[in-house]
Tab-separated table of C-alpha atoms in Angstrom:
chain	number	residue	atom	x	y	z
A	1	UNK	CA	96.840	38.775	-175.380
A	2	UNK	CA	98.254	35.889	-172.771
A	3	UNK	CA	95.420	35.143	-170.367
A	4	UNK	CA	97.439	35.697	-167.301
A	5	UNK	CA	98.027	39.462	-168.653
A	6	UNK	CA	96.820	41.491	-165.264
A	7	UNK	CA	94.288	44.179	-166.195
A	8	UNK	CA	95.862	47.930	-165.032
A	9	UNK	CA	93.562	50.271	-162.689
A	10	UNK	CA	95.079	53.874	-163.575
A	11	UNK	CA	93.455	56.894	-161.986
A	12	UNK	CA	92.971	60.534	-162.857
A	13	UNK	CA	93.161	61.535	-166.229
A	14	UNK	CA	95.137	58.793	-167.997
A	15	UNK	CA	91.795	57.259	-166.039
A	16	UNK	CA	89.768	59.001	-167.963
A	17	UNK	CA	91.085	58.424	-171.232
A	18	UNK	CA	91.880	54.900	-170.924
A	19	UNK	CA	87.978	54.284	-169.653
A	20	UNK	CA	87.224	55.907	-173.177
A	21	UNK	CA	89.939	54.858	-175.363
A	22	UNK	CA	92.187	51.754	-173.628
A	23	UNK	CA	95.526	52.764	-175.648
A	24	UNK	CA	97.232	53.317	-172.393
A	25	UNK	CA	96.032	49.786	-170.698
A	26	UNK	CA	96.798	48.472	-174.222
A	27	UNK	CA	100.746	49.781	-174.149
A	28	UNK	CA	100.865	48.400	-170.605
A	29	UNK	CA	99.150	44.780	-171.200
A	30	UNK	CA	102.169	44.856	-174.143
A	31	UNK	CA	104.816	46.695	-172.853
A	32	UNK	CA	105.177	46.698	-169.264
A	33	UNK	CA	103.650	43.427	-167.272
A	34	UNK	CA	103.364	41.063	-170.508
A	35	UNK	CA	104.562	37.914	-169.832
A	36	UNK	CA	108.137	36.807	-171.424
A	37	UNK	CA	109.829	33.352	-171.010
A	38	UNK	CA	112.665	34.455	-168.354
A	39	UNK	CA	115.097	32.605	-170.611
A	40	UNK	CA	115.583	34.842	-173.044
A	41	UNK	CA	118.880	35.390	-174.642
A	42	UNK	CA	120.639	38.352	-176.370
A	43	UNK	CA	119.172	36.468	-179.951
A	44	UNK	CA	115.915	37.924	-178.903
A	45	UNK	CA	117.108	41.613	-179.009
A	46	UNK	CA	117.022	41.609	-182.336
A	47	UNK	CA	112.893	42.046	-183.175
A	48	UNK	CA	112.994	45.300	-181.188
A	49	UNK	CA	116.079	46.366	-183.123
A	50	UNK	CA	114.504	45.702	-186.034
A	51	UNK	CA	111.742	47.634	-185.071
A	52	UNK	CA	113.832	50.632	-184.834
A	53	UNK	CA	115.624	50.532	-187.385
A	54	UNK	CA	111.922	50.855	-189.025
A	55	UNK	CA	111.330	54.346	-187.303
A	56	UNK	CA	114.678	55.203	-188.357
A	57	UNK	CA	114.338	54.673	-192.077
A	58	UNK	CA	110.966	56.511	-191.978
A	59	UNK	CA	112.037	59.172	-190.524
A	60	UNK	CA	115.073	59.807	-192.493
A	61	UNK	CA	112.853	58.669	-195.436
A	62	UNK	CA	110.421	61.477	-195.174
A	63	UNK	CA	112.925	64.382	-194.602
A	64	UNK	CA	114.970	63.400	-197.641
A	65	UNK	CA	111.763	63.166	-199.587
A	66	UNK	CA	111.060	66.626	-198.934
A	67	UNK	CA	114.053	67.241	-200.847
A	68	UNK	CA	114.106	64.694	-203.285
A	69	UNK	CA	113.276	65.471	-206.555
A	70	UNK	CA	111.723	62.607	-208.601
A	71	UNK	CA	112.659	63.335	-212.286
A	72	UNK	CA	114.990	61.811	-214.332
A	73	UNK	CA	116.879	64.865	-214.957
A	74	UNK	CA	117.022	66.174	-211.375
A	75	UNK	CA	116.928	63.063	-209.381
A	76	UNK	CA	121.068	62.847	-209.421
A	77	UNK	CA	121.308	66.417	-209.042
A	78	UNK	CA	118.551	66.663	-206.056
A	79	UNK	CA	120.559	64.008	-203.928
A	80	UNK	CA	124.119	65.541	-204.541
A	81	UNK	CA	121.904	68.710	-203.584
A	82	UNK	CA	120.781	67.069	-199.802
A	83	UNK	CA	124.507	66.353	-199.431
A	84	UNK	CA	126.030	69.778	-199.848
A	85	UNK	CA	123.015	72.333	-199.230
A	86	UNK	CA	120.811	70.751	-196.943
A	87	UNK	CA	121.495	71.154	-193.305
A	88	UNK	CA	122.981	67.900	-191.825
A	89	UNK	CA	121.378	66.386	-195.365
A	90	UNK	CA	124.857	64.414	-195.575
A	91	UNK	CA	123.611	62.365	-192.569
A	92	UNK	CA	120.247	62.304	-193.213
A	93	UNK	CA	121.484	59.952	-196.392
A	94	UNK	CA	124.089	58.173	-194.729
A	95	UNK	CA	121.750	57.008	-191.928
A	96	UNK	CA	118.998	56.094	-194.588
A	97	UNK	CA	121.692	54.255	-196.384
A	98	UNK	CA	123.702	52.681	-194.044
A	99	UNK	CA	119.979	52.069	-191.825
A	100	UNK	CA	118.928	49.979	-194.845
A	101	UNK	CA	122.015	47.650	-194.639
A	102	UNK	CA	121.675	47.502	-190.715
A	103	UNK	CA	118.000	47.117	-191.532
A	104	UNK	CA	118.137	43.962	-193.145
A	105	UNK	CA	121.348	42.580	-191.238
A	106	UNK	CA	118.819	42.549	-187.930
A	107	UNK	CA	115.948	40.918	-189.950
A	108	UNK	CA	118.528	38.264	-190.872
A	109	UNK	CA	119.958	37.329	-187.578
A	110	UNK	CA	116.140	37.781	-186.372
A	111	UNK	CA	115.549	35.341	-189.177
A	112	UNK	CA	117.914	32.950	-188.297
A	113	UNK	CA	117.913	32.611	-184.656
A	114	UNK	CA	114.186	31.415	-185.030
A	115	UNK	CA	115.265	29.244	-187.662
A	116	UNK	CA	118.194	27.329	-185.193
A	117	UNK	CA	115.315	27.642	-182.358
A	118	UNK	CA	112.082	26.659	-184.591
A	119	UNK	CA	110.061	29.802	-183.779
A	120	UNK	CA	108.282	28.687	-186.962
A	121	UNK	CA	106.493	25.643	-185.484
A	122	UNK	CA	102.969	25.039	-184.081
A	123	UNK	CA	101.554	27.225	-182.898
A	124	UNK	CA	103.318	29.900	-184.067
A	125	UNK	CA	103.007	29.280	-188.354
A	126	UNK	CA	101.412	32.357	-188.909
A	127	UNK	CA	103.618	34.700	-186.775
A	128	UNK	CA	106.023	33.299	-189.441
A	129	UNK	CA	104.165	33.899	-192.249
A	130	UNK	CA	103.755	37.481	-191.504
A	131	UNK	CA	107.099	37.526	-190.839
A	132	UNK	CA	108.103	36.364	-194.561
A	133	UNK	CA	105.759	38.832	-196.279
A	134	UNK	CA	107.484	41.920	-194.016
A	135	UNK	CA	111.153	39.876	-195.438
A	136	UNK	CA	109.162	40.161	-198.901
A	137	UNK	CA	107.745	43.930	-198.457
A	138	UNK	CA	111.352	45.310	-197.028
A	139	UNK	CA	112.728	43.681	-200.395
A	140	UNK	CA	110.555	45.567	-202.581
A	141	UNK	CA	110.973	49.018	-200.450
A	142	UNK	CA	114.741	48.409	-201.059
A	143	UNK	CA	114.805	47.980	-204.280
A	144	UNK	CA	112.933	50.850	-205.445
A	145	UNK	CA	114.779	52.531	-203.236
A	146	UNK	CA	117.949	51.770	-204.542
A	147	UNK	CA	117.033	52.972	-208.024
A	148	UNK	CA	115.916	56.646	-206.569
A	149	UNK	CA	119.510	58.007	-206.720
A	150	UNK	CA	119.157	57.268	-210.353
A	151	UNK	CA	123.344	56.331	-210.660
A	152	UNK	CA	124.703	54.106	-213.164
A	153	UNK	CA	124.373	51.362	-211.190
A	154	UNK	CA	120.770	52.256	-209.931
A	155	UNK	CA	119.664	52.704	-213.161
A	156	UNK	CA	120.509	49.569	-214.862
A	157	UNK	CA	119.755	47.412	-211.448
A	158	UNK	CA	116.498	48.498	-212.550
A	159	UNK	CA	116.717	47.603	-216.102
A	160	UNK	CA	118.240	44.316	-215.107
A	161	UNK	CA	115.620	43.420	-212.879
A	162	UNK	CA	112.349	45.109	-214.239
A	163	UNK	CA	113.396	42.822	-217.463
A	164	UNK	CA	113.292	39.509	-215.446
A	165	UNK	CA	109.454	39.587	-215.237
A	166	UNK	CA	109.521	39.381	-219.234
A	167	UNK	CA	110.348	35.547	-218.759
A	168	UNK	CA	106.904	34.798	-217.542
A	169	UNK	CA	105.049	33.683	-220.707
A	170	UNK	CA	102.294	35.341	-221.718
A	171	UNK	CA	102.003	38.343	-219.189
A	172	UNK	CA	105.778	38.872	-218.572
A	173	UNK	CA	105.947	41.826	-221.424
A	174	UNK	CA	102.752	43.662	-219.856
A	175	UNK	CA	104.524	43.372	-216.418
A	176	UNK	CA	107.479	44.742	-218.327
A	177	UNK	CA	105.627	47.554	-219.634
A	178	UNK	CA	103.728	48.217	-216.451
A	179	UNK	CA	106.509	48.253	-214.097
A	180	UNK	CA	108.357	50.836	-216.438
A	181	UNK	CA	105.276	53.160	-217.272
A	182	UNK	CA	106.508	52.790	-220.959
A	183	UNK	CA	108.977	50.653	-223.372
A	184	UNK	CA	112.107	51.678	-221.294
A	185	UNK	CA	113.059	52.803	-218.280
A	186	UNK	CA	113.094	56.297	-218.073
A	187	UNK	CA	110.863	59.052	-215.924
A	188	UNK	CA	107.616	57.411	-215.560
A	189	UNK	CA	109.946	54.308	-214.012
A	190	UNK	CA	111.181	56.371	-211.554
A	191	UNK	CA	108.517	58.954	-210.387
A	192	UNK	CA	106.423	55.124	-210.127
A	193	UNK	CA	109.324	53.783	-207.792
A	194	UNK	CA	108.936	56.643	-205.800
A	195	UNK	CA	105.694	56.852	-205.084
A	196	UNK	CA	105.612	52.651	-204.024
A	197	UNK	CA	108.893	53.185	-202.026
A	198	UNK	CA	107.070	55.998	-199.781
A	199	UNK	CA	104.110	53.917	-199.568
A	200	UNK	CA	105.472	50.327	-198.470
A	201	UNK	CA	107.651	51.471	-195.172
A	202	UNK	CA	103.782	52.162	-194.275
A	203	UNK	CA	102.378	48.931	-195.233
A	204	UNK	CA	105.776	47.050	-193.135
A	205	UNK	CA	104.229	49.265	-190.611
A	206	UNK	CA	100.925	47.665	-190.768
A	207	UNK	CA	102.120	44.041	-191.174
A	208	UNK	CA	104.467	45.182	-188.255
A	209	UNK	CA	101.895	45.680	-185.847
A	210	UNK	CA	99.827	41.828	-186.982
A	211	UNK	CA	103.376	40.414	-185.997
A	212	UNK	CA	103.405	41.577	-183.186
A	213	UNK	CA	99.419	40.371	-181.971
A	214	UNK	CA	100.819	36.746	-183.488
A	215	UNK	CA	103.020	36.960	-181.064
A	216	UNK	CA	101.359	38.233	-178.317
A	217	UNK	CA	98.843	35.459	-179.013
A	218	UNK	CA	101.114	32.546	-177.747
A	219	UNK	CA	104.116	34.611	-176.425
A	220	UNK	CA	107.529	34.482	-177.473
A	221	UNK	CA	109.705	31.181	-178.124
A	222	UNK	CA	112.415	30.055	-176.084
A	223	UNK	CA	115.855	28.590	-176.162
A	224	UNK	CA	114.724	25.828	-174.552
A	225	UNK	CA	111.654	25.469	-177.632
A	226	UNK	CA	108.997	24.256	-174.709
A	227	UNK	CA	105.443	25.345	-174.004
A	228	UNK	CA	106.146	27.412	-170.623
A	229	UNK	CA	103.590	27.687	-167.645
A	230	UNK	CA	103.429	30.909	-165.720
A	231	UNK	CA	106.022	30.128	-163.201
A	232	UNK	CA	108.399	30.517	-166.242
A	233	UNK	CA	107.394	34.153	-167.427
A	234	UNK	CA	108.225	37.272	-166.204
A	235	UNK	CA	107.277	40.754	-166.707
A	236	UNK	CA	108.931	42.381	-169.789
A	237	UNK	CA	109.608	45.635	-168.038
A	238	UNK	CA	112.141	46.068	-166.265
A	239	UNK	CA	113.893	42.773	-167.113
A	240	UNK	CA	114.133	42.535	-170.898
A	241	UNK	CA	113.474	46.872	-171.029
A	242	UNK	CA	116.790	47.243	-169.576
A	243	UNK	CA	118.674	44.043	-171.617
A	244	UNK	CA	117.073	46.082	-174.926
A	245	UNK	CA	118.237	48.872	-174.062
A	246	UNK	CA	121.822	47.729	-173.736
A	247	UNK	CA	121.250	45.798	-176.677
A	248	UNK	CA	120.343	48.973	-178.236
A	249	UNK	CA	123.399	50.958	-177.412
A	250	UNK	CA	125.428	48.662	-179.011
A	251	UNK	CA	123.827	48.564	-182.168
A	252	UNK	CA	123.283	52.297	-182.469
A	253	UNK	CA	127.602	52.185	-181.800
A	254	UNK	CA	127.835	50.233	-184.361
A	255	UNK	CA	125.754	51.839	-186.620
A	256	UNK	CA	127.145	55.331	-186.019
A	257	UNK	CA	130.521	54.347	-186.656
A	258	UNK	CA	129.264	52.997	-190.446
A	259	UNK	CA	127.327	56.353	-190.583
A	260	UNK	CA	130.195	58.457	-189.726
A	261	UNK	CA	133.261	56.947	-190.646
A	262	UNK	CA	132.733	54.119	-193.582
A	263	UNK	CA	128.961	55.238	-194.984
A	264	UNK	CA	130.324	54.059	-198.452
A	265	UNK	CA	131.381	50.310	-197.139
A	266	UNK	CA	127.870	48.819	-198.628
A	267	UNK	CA	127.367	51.663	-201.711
A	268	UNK	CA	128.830	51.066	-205.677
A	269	UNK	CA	131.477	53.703	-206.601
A	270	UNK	CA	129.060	53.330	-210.038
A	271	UNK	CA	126.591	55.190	-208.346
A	272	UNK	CA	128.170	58.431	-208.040
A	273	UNK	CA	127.657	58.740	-211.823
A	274	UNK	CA	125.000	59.756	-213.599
A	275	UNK	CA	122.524	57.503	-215.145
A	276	UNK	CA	123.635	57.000	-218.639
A	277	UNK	CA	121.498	54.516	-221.216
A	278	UNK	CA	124.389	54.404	-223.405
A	279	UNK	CA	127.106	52.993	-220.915
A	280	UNK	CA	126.887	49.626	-219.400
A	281	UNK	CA	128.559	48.824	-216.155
A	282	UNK	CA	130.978	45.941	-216.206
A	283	UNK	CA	129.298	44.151	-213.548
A	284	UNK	CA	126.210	44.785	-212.906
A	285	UNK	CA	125.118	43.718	-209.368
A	286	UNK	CA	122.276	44.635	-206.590
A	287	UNK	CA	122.777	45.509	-202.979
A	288	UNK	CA	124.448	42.856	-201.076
A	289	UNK	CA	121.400	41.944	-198.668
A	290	UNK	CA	119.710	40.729	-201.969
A	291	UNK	CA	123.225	38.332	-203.129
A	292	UNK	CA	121.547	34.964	-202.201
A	293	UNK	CA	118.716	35.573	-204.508
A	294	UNK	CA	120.740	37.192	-207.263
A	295	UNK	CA	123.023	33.905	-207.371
A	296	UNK	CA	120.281	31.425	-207.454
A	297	UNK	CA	119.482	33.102	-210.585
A	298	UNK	CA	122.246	33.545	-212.412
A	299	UNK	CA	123.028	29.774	-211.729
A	300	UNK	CA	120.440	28.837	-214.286
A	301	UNK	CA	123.146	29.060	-217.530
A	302	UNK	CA	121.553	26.030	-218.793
A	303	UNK	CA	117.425	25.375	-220.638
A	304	UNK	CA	115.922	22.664	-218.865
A	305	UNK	CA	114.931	19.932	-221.529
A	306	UNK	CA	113.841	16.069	-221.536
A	307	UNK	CA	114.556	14.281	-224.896
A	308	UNK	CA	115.700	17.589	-226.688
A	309	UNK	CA	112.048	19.136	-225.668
A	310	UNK	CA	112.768	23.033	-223.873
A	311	UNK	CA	110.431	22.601	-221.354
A	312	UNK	CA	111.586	25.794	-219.564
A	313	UNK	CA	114.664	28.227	-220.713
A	314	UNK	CA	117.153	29.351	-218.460
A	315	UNK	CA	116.225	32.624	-217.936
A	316	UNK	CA	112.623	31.897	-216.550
A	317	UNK	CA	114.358	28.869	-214.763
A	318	UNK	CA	116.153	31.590	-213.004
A	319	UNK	CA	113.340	33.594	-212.303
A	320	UNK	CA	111.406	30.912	-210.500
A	321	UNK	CA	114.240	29.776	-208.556
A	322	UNK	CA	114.663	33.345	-207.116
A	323	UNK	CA	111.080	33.749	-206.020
A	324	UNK	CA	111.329	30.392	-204.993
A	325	UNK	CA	113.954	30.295	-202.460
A	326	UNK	CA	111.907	33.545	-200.927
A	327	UNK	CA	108.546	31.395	-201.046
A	328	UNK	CA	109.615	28.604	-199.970
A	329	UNK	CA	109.909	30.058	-196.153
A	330	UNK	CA	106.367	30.161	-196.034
A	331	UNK	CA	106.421	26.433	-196.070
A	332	UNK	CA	109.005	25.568	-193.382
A	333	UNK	CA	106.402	25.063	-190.522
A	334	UNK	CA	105.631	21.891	-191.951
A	335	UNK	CA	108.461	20.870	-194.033
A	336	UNK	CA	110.496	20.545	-190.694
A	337	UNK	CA	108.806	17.650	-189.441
A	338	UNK	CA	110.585	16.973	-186.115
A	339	UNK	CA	108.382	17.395	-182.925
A	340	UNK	CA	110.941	19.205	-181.130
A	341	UNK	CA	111.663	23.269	-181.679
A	342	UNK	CA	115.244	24.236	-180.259
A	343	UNK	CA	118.299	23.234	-182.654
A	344	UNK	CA	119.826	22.678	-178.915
A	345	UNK	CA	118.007	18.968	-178.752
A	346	UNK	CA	118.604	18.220	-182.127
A	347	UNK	CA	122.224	17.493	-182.950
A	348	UNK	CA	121.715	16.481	-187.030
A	349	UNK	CA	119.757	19.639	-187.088
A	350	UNK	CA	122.175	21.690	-185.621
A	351	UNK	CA	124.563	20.263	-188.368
A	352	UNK	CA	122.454	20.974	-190.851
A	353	UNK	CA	121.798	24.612	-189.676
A	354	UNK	CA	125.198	25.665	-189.507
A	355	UNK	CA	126.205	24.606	-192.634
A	356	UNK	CA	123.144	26.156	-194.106
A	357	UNK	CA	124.396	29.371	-192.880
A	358	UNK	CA	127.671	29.134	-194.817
A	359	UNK	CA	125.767	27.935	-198.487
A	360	UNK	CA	123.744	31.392	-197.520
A	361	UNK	CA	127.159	33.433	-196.941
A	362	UNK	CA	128.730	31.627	-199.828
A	363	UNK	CA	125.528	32.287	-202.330
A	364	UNK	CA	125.822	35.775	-201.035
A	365	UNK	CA	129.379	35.810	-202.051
A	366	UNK	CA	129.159	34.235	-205.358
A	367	UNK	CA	126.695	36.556	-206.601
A	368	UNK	CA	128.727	39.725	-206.022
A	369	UNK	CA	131.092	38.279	-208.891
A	370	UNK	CA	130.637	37.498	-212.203
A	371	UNK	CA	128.862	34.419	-213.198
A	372	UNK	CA	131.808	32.284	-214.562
A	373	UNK	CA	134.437	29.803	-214.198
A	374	UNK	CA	134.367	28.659	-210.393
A	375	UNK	CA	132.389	31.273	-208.883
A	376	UNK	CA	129.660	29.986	-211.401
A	377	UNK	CA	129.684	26.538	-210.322
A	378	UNK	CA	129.915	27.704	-206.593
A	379	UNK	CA	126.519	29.301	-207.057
A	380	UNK	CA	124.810	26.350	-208.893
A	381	UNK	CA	126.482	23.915	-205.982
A	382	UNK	CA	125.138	25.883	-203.285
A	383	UNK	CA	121.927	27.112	-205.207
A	384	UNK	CA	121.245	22.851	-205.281
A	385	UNK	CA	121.574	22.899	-201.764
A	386	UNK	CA	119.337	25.613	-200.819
A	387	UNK	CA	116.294	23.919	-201.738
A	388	UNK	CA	117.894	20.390	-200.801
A	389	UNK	CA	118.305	21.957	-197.451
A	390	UNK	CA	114.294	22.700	-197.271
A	391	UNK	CA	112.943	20.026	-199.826
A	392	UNK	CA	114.785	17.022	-198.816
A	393	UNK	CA	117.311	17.206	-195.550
A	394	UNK	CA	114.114	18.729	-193.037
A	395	UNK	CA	111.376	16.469	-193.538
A	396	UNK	CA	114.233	13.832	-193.427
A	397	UNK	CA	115.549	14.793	-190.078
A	398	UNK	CA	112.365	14.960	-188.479
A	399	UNK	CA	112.347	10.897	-189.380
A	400	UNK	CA	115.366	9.969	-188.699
A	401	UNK	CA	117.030	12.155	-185.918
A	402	UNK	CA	117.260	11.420	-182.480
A	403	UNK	CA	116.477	14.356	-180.690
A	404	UNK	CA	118.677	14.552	-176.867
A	405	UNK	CA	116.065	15.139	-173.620
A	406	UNK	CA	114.268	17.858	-173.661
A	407	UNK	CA	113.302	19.739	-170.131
A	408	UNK	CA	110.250	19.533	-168.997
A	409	UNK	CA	110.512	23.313	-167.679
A	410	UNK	CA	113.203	25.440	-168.180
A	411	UNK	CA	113.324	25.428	-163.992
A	412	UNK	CA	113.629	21.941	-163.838
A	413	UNK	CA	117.105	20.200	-166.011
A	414	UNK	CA	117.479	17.348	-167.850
A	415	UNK	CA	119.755	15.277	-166.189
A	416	UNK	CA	118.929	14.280	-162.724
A	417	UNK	CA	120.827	16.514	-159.784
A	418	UNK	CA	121.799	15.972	-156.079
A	419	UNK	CA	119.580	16.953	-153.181
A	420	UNK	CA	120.899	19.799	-151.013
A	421	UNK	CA	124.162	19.201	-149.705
A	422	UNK	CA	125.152	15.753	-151.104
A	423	UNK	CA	127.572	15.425	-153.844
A	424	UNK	CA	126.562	15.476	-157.123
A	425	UNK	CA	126.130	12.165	-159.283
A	426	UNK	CA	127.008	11.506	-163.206
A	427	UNK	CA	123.370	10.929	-164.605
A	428	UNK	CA	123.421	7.158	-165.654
């Protein structure tokens, strides 16, 4: 907690308790007087929406589990059940599976606005980290989850991926086998992805709550991306209470008008058929929020070789790419070298950033179609500058750039201003 957090005095019972058991000092310290820069833009809004979008995915997630039946012959049958039997069991699915899109669309932008700001540097590297593995954990929960309806396209998602871990040499068939619960993937697959995709929403939870003391430790970043002195902060309630809870509004608009009126605009028309091991769909893709990932791999077409030696095939190539360009993020606090945080002092950076967003949108793109003709060589272009982006173009900017002023305080500005009634001056 910041230093210049005040310590509460309450009195009567919550007194009592919190004399015995500070959870109510605690939620205050946090919640009510902690100190946030008072800079803060609408950018920031989107770590408490992600936090409940959280609630909102376990909660929906436990009431359809009491209804879900995890069996390979009843699994379709249960969830077609929860839409027409179950009371309101039509929304209860729609907001679980329209929450997981909105889910990972506020991680992203969460994601991204510390990446144009540098919440990633010194001295906040591990409130990153943590940050990656809940990126890493929500991946997992959403795959398994996506295979529980146990459609066409769930089904061979799951034999599509489980299969990829067969690439690693010399443990990649046990991992095969493990993963399944057998030599294809039938019940045992699925009863196993139920049981990890009710347990991980718990464990995001947990690494939820170590995020958040990260960031209590130093406080939040700023748009400015300076160290701030008290005179700087201000209490989070009511200032950024009430800005959340517009924020919040918004989003929840949005998100009820997916729920209600397009809850198919991020689902597979595949999946509304049974699972069936003797049909393959054409085109056999994952959910969009995992696109970026799913292109880097299938840009491998070619075995990577010096003089006519395989040192690597293509499909393991793939593989390592794909946890690669995940992995990699865990690295960024010191592959972007430059001293300075906020993409708004750093010009080359801000270049860079921006057209790193649109190799993300088109990788995201490219691997929603099929890998060929231009599409293919899209995905291999942008797939090379991914890890150019990380590998090569930051710790090159932080050498090269020439970062603009940066304020000493966001109270005080960069360029030099009039005194009190004289007209102002261009700054020389």
């Amino acid at each position: 907690m910041s230093a210049d957090t005040p310590t509460p005095q309450f009195r009567g019972v919550l007194g009592w308790i919190d004399h015995r058991l500070p959870v109510v000092s605690l939620g205050y310290n946090h919640l009510v007087v902690y100190p946030t820069p008072k800079n803060l833009n609408y950018w920031w809004n989107f770590g408490s929406l992600a936090g409940i979008m959280l609630i909102i995915q376990i909660v929906t997630g436990i009431v359809l589990a009491m209804h879900y039946v995890p069996h390979a012959d009843m699994a379709f049958d249960s969830v077609e059940r929860i839409m027409r039997d179950v009371n309101y069991g039509w929304l209860l699915r729609y907001g679980h599976a329209v929450g997981a899109s909105m889910f990972f669309i506020v991680v992203y932008i969460h994601m991204f606005r510390g990446l144009y700001y540098g919440s990633y540097k010194a001295p906040r590297e591990l409130l990153w980290m943590i940050g990656v593995v809940i990126l890493i954990l929500m991946m997992a929960t959403a795959f398994t989850g996506y295979v529980l309806p146990w459609g066409q396209m769930s089904f061979w998602a799951a034999v599509v991926i489980i299969n990829l871990f067969g690439a690693i040499p010399l443990v990649g068939d046990t991992i095969v086998t493990w993963l399944m619960g057998g030599f294809a993937v039938d019940n045992a697959t699925l009863q196993r992805f139920f049981s990890i995709h009710y347990l991980l929403p718990f464990t995001i939870v947990a690494m939820s709550f170590l995020h958040l003391v990260a960031l209590h430790q130093f406080g939040s970043n700023n748009p400015v991306g300076i160290d701030l002195t008290k005179k700087d902060k201000i209490n989070f309630h009511p200032y950024y209470t009430v800005k959340d809870v517009f924020g919040l509004f918004v989003f929840l608009t949005i998100y009820a008008l997916f729920v209600f009126y397009a809850p198919l605009t991020f689902a597979h028309i595949e999946n509304y058929e049974p699972a069936n091991a003797l049909v393959t769909p054409a085109h056999i893709v994952p959910d969009w929020y995992f696109m970026p990932f799913y292109a880097i791999l299938a840009s491998f077409t070619f075995d990577i070789s010096i003089f006519g030696i395989t040192l690597m095939d293509a499909k393991l190539a793939g593989v390592l790419a794909m946890f690669a360009a995940v992995l990699i993020l865990f690295f960024l606090p010191w592959l972007d070298t430059s001293k300075v945080r906020s993409a708004t002092y750093r010009p080359l950076y801000r270049i860079a950033f921006w057209v790193f967003v649109v190799v993300v949108l088109l990788l995201g793109y490219s691997g929603s179609q099929p890998a060929e003709g231009a599409w293919l060589l899209i995905g291999q272009i942008t797939t090379f500058y991914y890890f150019f982006h990380f590998l090569v173009l930051l710790p090159l900017l932080g050498k090269i750039e020439k970062p603009l002023p940066v304020p000493e305080s966001i109270n005080k500005p960069v360029l030099p201003t009039a005194s009190a009634g004289a007209q102002a001056q261009p700054a020389e």
